[in-house]
PDB file of C-alpha atoms and ligand atoms in Angstrom:
ATOM      1  CA  MET A   1     203.522 202.481 206.858  1.00 68.00           C
ATOM      2  CA  SER A   2     205.247 202.271 203.496  1.00 62.00           C
ATOM      3  CA  GLU A   3     205.300 199.035 201.514  1.00 61.00           C
ATOM      4  CA  ASN A   4     208.558 197.617 202.862  1.00 62.00           C
ATOM      5  CA  SER A   5     208.897 199.131 206.336  1.00 80.00           C
ATOM      6  CA  ARG A   6     208.168 197.227 209.508  1.00 90.00           C
ATOM      7  CA  PRO A   7     205.672 198.546 212.022  1.00 96.00           C
ATOM      8  CA  LEU A   8     207.035 200.501 214.973  1.00 97.00           C
ATOM      9  CA  PRO A   9     206.085 199.319 218.454  1.00 98.00           C
ATOM     10  CA  PRO A  10     203.693 201.770 220.085  1.00 98.00           C
ATOM     11  CA  PRO A  11     205.171 203.808 222.933  1.00 98.00           C
ATOM     12  CA  PRO A  12     205.035 202.074 226.340  1.00 98.00           C
ATOM     13  CA  HIS A  13     202.639 203.270 229.021  1.00 98.00           C
ATOM     14  CA  PRO A  14     204.190 206.232 230.920  1.00 98.00           C
ATOM     15  CA  SER A  15     204.281 204.115 234.105  1.00 98.00           C
ATOM     16  CA  GLY A  16     206.521 201.603 232.312  1.00 98.00           C
ATOM     17  CA  ALA A  17     203.866 198.906 232.795  1.00 98.00           C
ATOM     18  CA  GLN A  18     204.264 195.893 230.552  1.00 98.00           C
ATOM     19  CA  PRO A  19     201.501 193.609 229.242  1.00 98.00           C
ATOM     20  CA  PRO A  20     200.775 190.479 231.250  1.00 98.00           C
ATOM     21  CA  ALA A  21     202.389 187.247 230.053  1.00 97.00           C
ATOM     22  CA  LEU A  22     199.300 185.420 228.827  1.00 98.00           C
ATOM     23  CA  PRO A  23     199.608 182.283 226.693  1.00 98.00           C
ATOM     24  CA  ALA A  24     198.749 183.320 223.139  1.00 97.00           C
ATOM     25  CA  GLU A  25     195.663 181.097 223.002  1.00 98.00           C
ATOM     26  CA  LEU A  26     194.202 182.910 226.024  1.00 98.00           C
ATOM     27  CA  VAL A  27     194.596 186.383 224.535  1.00 98.00           C
ATOM     28  CA  PRO A  28     191.218 187.523 223.155  1.00 98.00           C
ATOM     29  CA  GLN A  29     191.570 187.876 219.390  1.00 98.00           C
ATOM     30  CA  HIS A  30     188.760 190.415 219.108  1.00 99.00           C
ATOM     31  CA  VAL A  31     188.048 192.919 221.856  1.00 99.00           C
ATOM     32  CA  ALA A  32     185.090 195.285 221.549  1.00 99.00           C
ATOM     33  CA  VAL A  33     184.890 198.377 223.721  1.00 99.00           C
ATOM     34  CA  VAL A  34     181.882 200.526 224.619  1.00 99.00           C
ATOM     35  CA  MET A  35     183.751 203.722 225.472  1.00 98.00           C
ATOM     36  CA  ASP A  36     181.245 205.072 227.958  1.00 98.00           C
ATOM     37  CA  GLY A  37     181.221 207.602 230.791  1.00 98.00           C
ATOM     38  CA  ASN A  38     182.722 210.654 229.097  1.00 98.00           C
ATOM     39  CA  GLY A  39     179.901 213.056 229.848  1.00 98.00           C
ATOM     40  CA  ARG A  40     179.462 212.083 233.506  1.00 98.00           C
ATOM     41  CA  TRP A  41     183.224 212.204 234.011  1.00 98.00           C
ATOM     42  CA  ALA A  42     183.336 215.787 232.727  1.00 98.00           C
ATOM     43  CA  ASN A  43     180.193 216.949 234.544  1.00 98.00           C
ATOM     44  CA  ALA A  44     181.544 215.540 237.855  1.00 98.00           C
ATOM     45  CA  GLN A  45     184.380 218.056 237.498  1.00 98.00           C
ATOM     46  CA  GLY A  46     182.126 220.958 236.575  1.00 98.00           C
ATOM     47  CA  LEU A  47     183.116 220.705 232.902  1.00 98.00           C
ATOM     48  CA  PRO A  48     180.823 220.438 229.870  1.00 98.00           C
ATOM     49  CA  ARG A  49     180.204 216.902 228.581  1.00 98.00           C
ATOM     50  CA  THR A  50     182.289 217.567 225.482  1.00 98.00           C
ATOM     51  CA  GLU A  51     185.451 217.836 227.610  1.00 98.00           C
ATOM     52  CA  GLY A  52     185.008 214.164 228.412  1.00 98.00           C
ATOM     53  CA  HIS A  53     184.974 213.277 224.731  1.00 98.00           C
ATOM     54  CA  ARG A  54     188.113 215.336 224.243  1.00 98.00           C
ATOM     55  CA  VAL A  55     190.041 213.529 227.002  1.00 98.00           C
ATOM     56  CA  GLY A  56     188.712 210.197 225.699  1.00 98.00           C
ATOM     57  CA  GLU A  57     190.877 210.480 222.585  1.00 97.00           C
ATOM     58  CA  ALA A  58     194.055 209.845 224.607  1.00 98.00           C
ATOM     59  CA  THR A  59     192.382 206.845 226.247  1.00 98.00           C
ATOM     60  CA  LEU A  60     191.578 205.334 222.852  1.00 98.00           C
ATOM     61  CA  MET A  61     195.182 205.722 221.637  1.00 98.00           C
ATOM     62  CA  ASP A  62     196.500 204.213 224.886  1.00 98.00           C
ATOM     63  CA  VAL A  63     194.096 201.263 224.663  1.00 98.00           C
ATOM     64  CA  VAL A  64     195.034 200.679 221.007  1.00 98.00           C
ATOM     65  CA  ALA A  65     198.723 200.690 222.047  1.00 98.00           C
ATOM     66  CA  GLY A  66     198.013 198.248 224.879  1.00 98.00           C
ATOM     67  CA  ALA A  67     196.015 195.947 222.605  1.00 99.00           C
ATOM     68  CA  VAL A  68     198.880 195.856 220.090  1.00 98.00           C
ATOM     69  CA  GLU A  69     201.367 195.144 222.919  1.00 98.00           C
ATOM     70  CA  LEU A  70     199.282 192.236 224.181  1.00 98.00           C
ATOM     71  CA  GLY A  71     198.798 190.696 220.720  1.00 98.00           C
ATOM     72  CA  VAL A  72     195.065 191.396 220.237  1.00 98.00           C
ATOM     73  CA  LYS A  73     194.259 191.023 216.523  1.00 98.00           C
ATOM     74  CA  GLU A  74     191.099 193.131 216.295  1.00 99.00           C
ATOM     75  CA  LEU A  75     189.729 195.980 218.400  1.00 99.00           C
ATOM     76  CA  SER A  76     186.284 197.498 217.865  1.00 99.00           C
ATOM     77  CA  ALA A  77     185.655 200.926 219.368  1.00 98.00           C
ATOM     78  CA  TYR A  78     182.054 202.151 219.751  1.00 98.00           C
ATOM     79  CA  ALA A  79     182.422 205.868 219.100  1.00 98.00           C
ATOM     80  CA  PHE A  80     178.936 206.942 217.974  1.00 98.00           C
ATOM     81  CA  SER A  81     175.749 204.877 217.900  1.00 98.00           C
ATOM     82  CA  THR A  82     172.705 205.197 215.650  1.00 98.00           C
ATOM     83  CA  GLU A  83     170.883 206.249 218.827  1.00 98.00           C
ATOM     84  CA  ASN A  84     173.355 209.024 219.700  1.00 98.00           C
ATOM     85  CA  TRP A  85     171.657 211.365 217.190  1.00 98.00           C
ATOM     86  CA  LYS A  86     169.122 211.901 219.990  1.00 98.00           C
ATOM     87  CA  ARG A  87     171.644 214.065 221.808  1.00 98.00           C
ATOM     88  CA  SER A  88     171.657 217.851 221.676  1.00 98.00           C
ATOM     89  CA  PRO A  89     172.662 219.288 218.299  1.00 98.00           C
ATOM     90  CA  SER A  90     175.674 220.928 219.892  1.00 98.00           C
ATOM     91  CA  GLU A  91     176.987 217.672 221.398  1.00 98.00           C
ATOM     92  CA  VAL A  92     176.420 215.809 218.095  1.00 98.00           C
ATOM     93  CA  ARG A  93     178.192 218.586 216.231  1.00 98.00           C
ATOM     94  CA  PHE A  94     181.104 218.432 218.644  1.00 98.00           C
ATOM     95  CA  ILE A  95     181.440 214.644 218.411  1.00 98.00           C
ATOM     96  CA  MET A  96     181.328 214.694 214.587  1.00 98.00           C
ATOM     97  CA  GLY A  97     183.864 217.519 214.298  1.00 98.00           C
ATOM     98  CA  PHE A  98     186.116 215.996 216.932  1.00 98.00           C
ATOM     99  CA  THR A  99     185.995 212.548 215.335  1.00 98.00           C
ATOM    100  CA  ARG A 100     187.144 214.091 212.079  1.00 98.00           C
ATOM    101  CA  THR A 101     190.074 215.787 213.827  1.00 97.00           C
ATOM    102  CA  VAL A 102     191.068 212.632 215.723  1.00 98.00           C
ATOM    103  CA  LEU A 103     191.127 210.561 212.537  1.00 98.00           C
ATOM    104  CA  ARG A 104     193.257 213.173 210.808  1.00 98.00           C
ATOM    105  CA  GLN A 105     195.668 213.552 213.728  1.00 98.00           C
ATOM    106  CA  GLN A 106     196.075 209.913 214.689  1.00 98.00           C
ATOM    107  CA  ARG A 107     196.104 208.077 211.396  1.00 98.00           C
ATOM    108  CA  ASP A 108     199.881 208.386 210.912  1.00 98.00           C
ATOM    109  CA  ASP A 109     200.667 206.961 214.360  1.00 98.00           C
ATOM    110  CA  LEU A 110     198.175 204.136 213.858  1.00 98.00           C
ATOM    111  CA  ASN A 111     199.756 203.478 210.469  1.00 98.00           C
ATOM    112  CA  ASP A 112     203.270 203.439 211.949  1.00 98.00           C
ATOM    113  CA  TRP A 113     202.127 200.838 214.470  1.00 98.00           C
ATOM    114  CA  GLY A 114     200.805 198.607 211.694  1.00 98.00           C
ATOM    115  CA  VAL A 115     197.169 199.145 212.610  1.00 98.00           C
ATOM    116  CA  GLN A 116     194.566 198.749 209.875  1.00 98.00           C
ATOM    117  CA  VAL A 117     191.711 201.221 210.406  1.00 98.00           C
ATOM    118  CA  ARG A 118     188.219 200.220 209.212  1.00 98.00           C
ATOM    119  CA  TRP A 119     184.952 202.065 209.468  1.00 98.00           C
ATOM    120  CA  VAL A 120     181.989 200.027 210.633  1.00 98.00           C
ATOM    121  CA  GLY A 121     178.591 201.731 210.444  1.00 98.00           C
ATOM    122  CA  ARG A 122     175.950 203.103 208.105  1.00 98.00           C
ATOM    123  CA  THR A 123     176.026 206.101 205.779  1.00 98.00           C
ATOM    124  CA  PRO A 124     172.681 207.888 206.319  1.00 98.00           C
ATOM    125  CA  ARG A 125     173.096 211.073 208.433  1.00 98.00           C
ATOM    126  CA  LEU A 126     176.847 210.577 208.920  1.00 98.00           C
ATOM    127  CA  TRP A 127     178.762 213.729 208.111  1.00 98.00           C
ATOM    128  CA  LYS A 128     180.374 213.539 204.677  1.00 98.00           C
ATOM    129  CA  SER A 129     183.580 215.074 206.048  1.00 98.00           C
ATOM    130  CA  VAL A 130     183.822 212.316 208.700  1.00 98.00           C
ATOM    131  CA  LEU A 131     183.272 209.704 205.993  1.00 98.00           C
ATOM    132  CA  ARG A 132     186.052 211.258 203.941  1.00 98.00           C
ATOM    133  CA  GLU A 133     188.502 211.050 206.862  1.00 98.00           C
ATOM    134  CA  LEU A 134     187.454 207.472 207.532  1.00 98.00           C
ATOM    135  CA  HIS A 135     188.082 206.524 203.910  1.00 98.00           C
ATOM    136  CA  THR A 136     191.452 208.282 203.920  1.00 98.00           C
ATOM    137  CA  ALA A 137     192.495 206.391 207.067  1.00 98.00           C
ATOM    138  CA  GLU A 138     191.234 203.104 205.567  1.00 98.00           C
ATOM    139  CA  GLU A 139     193.154 203.663 202.349  1.00 98.00           C
ATOM    140  CA  LEU A 140     196.366 204.662 204.150  1.00 98.00           C
ATOM    141  CA  THR A 141     196.347 201.632 206.442  1.00 98.00           C
ATOM    142  CA  LYS A 142     194.773 198.981 204.217  1.00 98.00           C
ATOM    143  CA  ASN A 143     197.869 196.758 203.986  1.00 98.00           C
ATOM    144  CA  ASN A 144     198.652 196.768 207.708  1.00 98.00           C
ATOM    145  CA  THR A 145     198.425 193.466 209.537  1.00 98.00           C
ATOM    146  CA  THR A 146     199.422 194.033 213.178  1.00 98.00           C
ATOM    147  CA  MET A 147     195.861 194.708 214.335  1.00 98.00           C
ATOM    148  CA  THR A 148     192.553 195.854 212.866  1.00 98.00           C
ATOM    149  CA  LEU A 149     190.872 198.828 214.532  1.00 98.00           C
ATOM    150  CA  ASN A 150     187.161 198.966 213.705  1.00 98.00           C
ATOM    151  CA  MET A 151     185.908 202.507 214.264  1.00 98.00           C
ATOM    152  CA  CYS A 152     182.178 201.999 214.906  1.00 98.00           C
ATOM    153  CA  ILE A 153     180.653 205.329 213.948  1.00 98.00           C
ATOM    154  CA  ASN A 154     176.952 205.704 213.211  1.00 98.00           C
ATOM    155  CA  TYR A 155     176.757 202.057 214.180  1.00 98.00           C
ATOM    156  CA  GLY A 156     173.806 200.132 215.569  1.00 98.00           C
ATOM    157  CA  GLY A 157     173.535 196.362 215.917  1.00 98.00           C
ATOM    158  CA  ARG A 158     169.892 196.231 214.883  1.00 98.00           C
ATOM    159  CA  ALA A 159     170.454 198.583 211.984  1.00 98.00           C
ATOM    160  CA  GLU A 160     173.322 196.363 210.846  1.00 98.00           C
ATOM    161  CA  ILE A 161     171.129 193.256 210.843  1.00 98.00           C
ATOM    162  CA  ALA A 162     168.221 195.100 209.184  1.00 98.00           C
ATOM    163  CA  ASP A 163     170.573 196.500 206.510  1.00 98.00           C
ATOM    164  CA  ALA A 164     171.893 192.962 205.906  1.00 98.00           C
ATOM    165  CA  ALA A 165     168.336 191.587 205.627  1.00 98.00           C
ATOM    166  CA  ARG A 166     167.422 194.296 203.100  1.00 98.00           C
ATOM    167  CA  ALA A 167     170.514 193.604 200.974  1.00 98.00           C
ATOM    168  CA  MET A 168     169.796 189.870 201.039  1.00 98.00           C
ATOM    169  CA  ALA A 169     166.163 190.440 200.034  1.00 98.00           C
ATOM    170  CA  MET A 170     167.302 192.568 197.098  1.00 98.00           C
ATOM    171  CA  ASP A 171     169.720 189.854 195.980  1.00 98.00           C
ATOM    172  CA  VAL A 172     166.943 187.305 196.193  1.00 98.00           C
ATOM    173  CA  ARG A 173     164.733 189.558 194.061  1.00 98.00           C
ATOM    174  CA  GLU A 174     167.527 189.962 191.490  1.00 98.00           C
ATOM    175  CA  GLY A 175     168.100 186.205 191.393  1.00 98.00           C
ATOM    176  CA  ARG A 176     171.597 186.425 192.903  1.00 98.00           C
ATOM    177  CA  LEU A 177     170.684 184.510 196.077  1.00 98.00           C
ATOM    178  CA  LYS A 178     168.329 181.613 196.764  1.00 98.00           C
ATOM    179  CA  ALA A 179     166.033 182.311 199.718  1.00 98.00           C
ATOM    180  CA  GLU A 180     166.076 178.686 200.829  1.00 98.00           C
ATOM    181  CA  SER A 181     169.867 178.584 200.990  1.00 98.00           C
ATOM    182  CA  ILE A 182     170.208 181.453 203.494  1.00 98.00           C
ATOM    183  CA  THR A 183     172.118 180.383 206.606  1.00 98.00           C
ATOM    184  CA  GLU A 184     173.894 182.191 209.444  1.00 98.00           C
ATOM    185  CA  LYS A 185     177.020 182.218 207.250  1.00 98.00           C
ATOM    186  CA  THR A 186     175.101 183.942 204.446  1.00 98.00           C
ATOM    187  CA  LEU A 187     173.813 186.666 206.749  1.00 98.00           C
ATOM    188  CA  ALA A 188     177.298 187.210 208.221  1.00 98.00           C
ATOM    189  CA  LYS A 189     178.560 187.989 204.694  1.00 98.00           C
ATOM    190  CA  TYR A 190     176.068 190.865 204.429  1.00 98.00           C
ATOM    191  CA  LEU A 191     177.181 192.584 207.640  1.00 98.00           C
ATOM    192  CA  TYR A 192     179.111 195.880 207.462  1.00 98.00           C
ATOM    193  CA  SER A 193     182.447 194.098 207.824  1.00 98.00           C
ATOM    194  CA  PRO A 194     182.170 190.513 206.550  1.00 96.00           C
ATOM    195  CA  THR A 195     185.744 189.756 207.629  1.00 96.00           C
ATOM    196  CA  MET A 196     185.134 190.763 211.250  1.00 98.00           C
ATOM    197  CA  ARG A 197     185.844 187.977 213.749  1.00 98.00           C
ATOM    198  CA  ASP A 198     183.341 187.084 216.415  1.00 98.00           C
ATOM    199  CA  VAL A 199     183.899 189.243 219.498  1.00 98.00           C
ATOM    200  CA  ASP A 200     185.753 187.358 222.255  1.00 98.00           C
ATOM    201  CA  LEU A 201     185.652 190.018 224.945  1.00 99.00           C
ATOM    202  CA  LEU A 202     183.253 192.959 225.183  1.00 99.00           C
ATOM    203  CA  ILE A 203     184.288 195.658 227.666  1.00 99.00           C
ATOM    204  CA  ARG A 204     182.069 198.517 228.776  1.00 99.00           C
ATOM    205  CA  THR A 205     183.479 201.345 230.872  1.00 99.00           C
ATOM    206  CA  GLY A 206     181.505 203.927 232.811  1.00 98.00           C
ATOM    207  CA  GLY A 207     179.512 201.701 235.142  1.00 98.00           C
ATOM    208  CA  GLU A 208     176.465 200.727 233.054  1.00 98.00           C
ATOM    209  CA  GLN A 209     175.847 197.050 232.540  1.00 98.00           C
ATOM    210  CA  ARG A 210     174.304 196.873 229.064  1.00 98.00           C
ATOM    211  CA  THR A 211     175.552 196.573 225.523  1.00 98.00           C
ATOM    212  CA  SER A 212     173.487 199.425 224.031  1.00 98.00           C
ATOM    213  CA  ASN A 213     173.041 197.847 220.587  1.00 98.00           C
ATOM    214  CA  PHE A 214     176.750 197.168 220.022  1.00 98.00           C
ATOM    215  CA  LEU A 215     177.814 194.325 217.710  1.00 98.00           C
ATOM    216  CA  MET A 216     174.708 192.221 218.535  1.00 98.00           C
ATOM    217  CA  TRP A 217     175.374 189.534 215.975  1.00 98.00           C
ATOM    218  CA  GLU A 218     179.144 189.397 216.448  1.00 98.00           C
ATOM    219  CA  SER A 219     178.982 189.346 220.276  1.00 98.00           C
ATOM    220  CA  ALA A 220     176.563 186.425 220.562  1.00 98.00           C
ATOM    221  CA  TYR A 221     179.159 184.456 222.552  1.00 98.00           C
ATOM    222  CA  ALA A 222     181.370 187.290 223.803  1.00 98.00           C
ATOM    223  CA  GLU A 223     182.533 187.339 227.393  1.00 98.00           C
ATOM    224  CA  LEU A 224     181.230 190.525 229.013  1.00 98.00           C
ATOM    225  CA  TYR A 225     183.367 192.720 231.284  1.00 99.00           C
ATOM    226  CA  PHE A 226     181.984 195.828 232.980  1.00 99.00           C
ATOM    227  CA  SER A 227     184.214 198.441 234.545  1.00 99.00           C
ATOM    228  CA  ASP A 228     183.069 201.302 236.773  1.00 98.00           C
ATOM    229  CA  ILE A 229     185.940 203.442 235.533  1.00 98.00           C
ATOM    230  CA  ALA A 230     184.847 206.243 233.194  1.00 99.00           C
ATOM    231  CA  TRP A 231     186.432 206.115 229.756  1.00 98.00           C
ATOM    232  CA  PRO A 232     188.643 209.201 230.280  1.00 98.00           C
ATOM    233  CA  ASP A 233     190.211 207.486 233.339  1.00 98.00           C
ATOM    234  CA  PHE A 234     190.659 204.124 231.639  1.00 98.00           C
ATOM    235  CA  ASP A 235     194.006 203.074 230.176  1.00 98.00           C
ATOM    236  CA  ARG A 236     195.814 200.028 228.741  1.00 98.00           C
ATOM    237  CA  ARG A 237     196.433 198.620 232.221  1.00 98.00           C
ATOM    238  CA  HIS A 238     192.689 198.285 232.729  1.00 98.00           C
ATOM    239  CA  LEU A 239     192.426 196.645 229.316  1.00 99.00           C
ATOM    240  CA  TRP A 240     195.051 194.115 230.357  1.00 98.00           C
ATOM    241  CA  LYS A 241     193.180 193.452 233.617  1.00 98.00           C
ATOM    242  CA  ALA A 242     190.050 192.731 231.608  1.00 99.00           C
ATOM    243  CA  CYS A 243     192.027 190.391 229.361  1.00 99.00           C
ATOM    244  CA  GLN A 244     193.393 188.555 232.396  1.00 98.00           C
ATOM    245  CA  ALA A 245     189.825 188.111 233.658  1.00 98.00           C
ATOM    246  CA  TYR A 246     188.890 186.838 230.185  1.00 98.00           C
ATOM    247  CA  ALA A 247     191.717 184.276 230.303  1.00 98.00           C
ATOM    248  CA  ARG A 248     190.173 182.806 233.457  1.00 98.00           C
ATOM    249  CA  ARG A 249     186.681 182.411 231.964  1.00 98.00           C
ATOM    250  CA  ASP A 250     185.352 179.008 230.963  1.00 97.00           C
ATOM    251  CA  ARG A 251     183.930 179.437 227.447  1.00 97.00           C
ATOM    252  CA  ARG A 252     181.546 176.626 226.636  1.00 97.00           C
ATOM    253  CA  PHE A 253     179.637 177.809 223.558  1.00 97.00           C
ATOM    254  CA  GLY A 254     176.707 175.688 224.576  1.00 97.00           C
ATOM    255  CA  GLY A 255     178.735 172.515 225.081  1.00 97.00           C
ATOM    256  CA  ALA A 256     179.226 170.728 228.382  1.00 95.00           C
ATOM    257  CA  LYS A 257     181.772 168.447 229.991  1.00 91.00           C
ATOM    258  CA  ASP A 258     180.768 166.027 232.702  1.00 93.00           C
ATOM    259  CA  ALA A 259     183.121 166.508 235.657  1.00 91.00           C
ATOM    260  CA  VAL A 260     181.986 163.197 237.152  1.00 93.00           C
ATOM    261  CA  ILE A 261     182.652 160.429 234.689  1.00 78.00           C
ATOM    262  CA  ASP A 262     179.839 157.856 234.732  1.00 67.00           C
ATOM    263  CA  GLN A 263     181.655 154.483 234.857  1.00 64.00           C
ATOM    264  CA  SER A 264     178.616 152.582 233.636  1.00 61.00           C
ATOM    265  CA  GLU A 265     178.766 154.176 230.178  1.00 56.00           C
TER     266      GLU A 265
HETATM  267  C1  IPE B 301     180.379 207.800 225.582  1.00 58.34           C
HETATM  268  O1  IPE B 301     180.256 208.651 226.677  1.00 58.34           O
HETATM  269  C2  IPE B 301     180.663 208.545 224.304  1.00 58.34           C
HETATM  270  C3  IPE B 301     179.559 208.573 223.354  1.00 58.34           C
HETATM  271  C4  IPE B 301     178.412 207.978 223.463  1.00 58.34           C
HETATM  272  C5  IPE B 301     179.756 209.365 222.158  1.00 58.34           C
HETATM  273  P1  IPE B 301     178.872 209.379 226.999  1.00 58.34           P
HETATM  274  O2  IPE B 301     178.844 210.643 226.228  1.00 58.34           O
HETATM  275  O3  IPE B 301     177.757 208.446 226.783  1.00 58.34           O
HETATM  276  O4  IPE B 301     179.053 209.697 228.526  1.00 58.34           O
HETATM  277  P2  IPE B 301     177.995 209.424 229.676  1.00 58.34           P
HETATM  278  O5  IPE B 301     177.616 207.976 229.592  1.00 58.34           O
HETATM  279  O6  IPE B 301     176.834 210.316 229.411  1.00 58.34           O
HETATM  280  O7  IPE B 301     178.727 209.741 230.920  1.00 58.34           O
HETATM  281  C1  IPE B 302     176.864 203.643 223.993  1.00 58.34           C
HETATM  282  O1  IPE B 302     176.833 204.560 224.988  1.00 58.34           O
HETATM  283  C2  IPE B 302     177.354 204.252 222.713  1.00 58.34           C
HETATM  284  C3  IPE B 302     178.757 204.643 222.670  1.00 58.34           C
HETATM  285  C4  IPE B 302     179.664 204.498 223.614  1.00 58.34           C
HETATM  286  C5  IPE B 302     179.196 205.237 221.457  1.00 58.34           C
HETATM  287  P1  IPE B 302     175.512 205.411 225.328  1.00 58.34           P
HETATM  288  O2  IPE B 302     175.872 206.328 226.434  1.00 58.34           O
HETATM  289  O3  IPE B 302     174.980 206.018 224.099  1.00 58.34           O
HETATM  290  O4  IPE B 302     174.506 204.274 225.808  1.00 58.34           O
HETATM  291  P2  IPE B 302     173.240 204.354 226.785  1.00 58.34           P
HETATM  292  O5  IPE B 302     172.401 205.495 226.285  1.00 58.34           O
HETATM  293  O6  IPE B 302     173.762 204.580 228.163  1.00 58.34           O
HETATM  294  O7  IPE B 302     172.604 203.019 226.652  1.00 58.34           O
HETATM  295 MG1   MG B 303     176.845 207.075 227.950  1.00 58.34          MG
END
């Protein structure tokens, strides 16, 4: 998007489906998605696992569009974990190469929609060419305000907290930080993206019911939503369904309200 132009609305879903009318305060501000089930989806059709990753690109763009339409402010997509290096070299190579292509091909549309792309993850092992595309997308979209898209690539929740602890320890050693003044707020400032909101809704597709090291710190009070649908079959209508379920949840954050008022008090 150029300096003075307004963002374009993303194209509607091909079915013509519109986002549900949720009161703004019940729309999750930050949705995190574990995009899982690509490999099993492909294998079930006699295709190599990588075909699932390929089809998953369209799902991501559709979900981004649906999140913008609903008024979500931040979307975090788990694209490659620090544990995914355990996969076969050919699958890792495919994912890295494909991620680079997706970033190059989709950054202009994301920019037109007013989406700000941010990379969340760690540098070691990550392909330099992927990093370059991430930085190009970040630079192109840095002034956009419609929604932030955190691309979590070479990301691990434990690694993020360990990296933050190391950086804090170094600042203590250099005299820039007092050990006794470290609080939760201090640690949050040392995370990969200090401006990231807490996750309101964490969705995992593909049938597994675990978070697999995704945004551990940021999801401490996230509502969890598990879908059996594999990522390549998921679309913005499923995202909206998850958001409707979220709107019905009772978030207490450790507090409690007595439903029976004790008159003697
Ligand atoms: C998620 O799908 C994508 C990545 C982890 C890169 P998977 O590749 O994990 O697919 P399944 O879970 O094996 O079906
Ligand atoms: C989580 O999925 C990581 C991503 C979606 C990028 P995995 O498929 O790697 O998780 P596990 O191995 O089932 O826990
Ligand atoms: Mg998986």
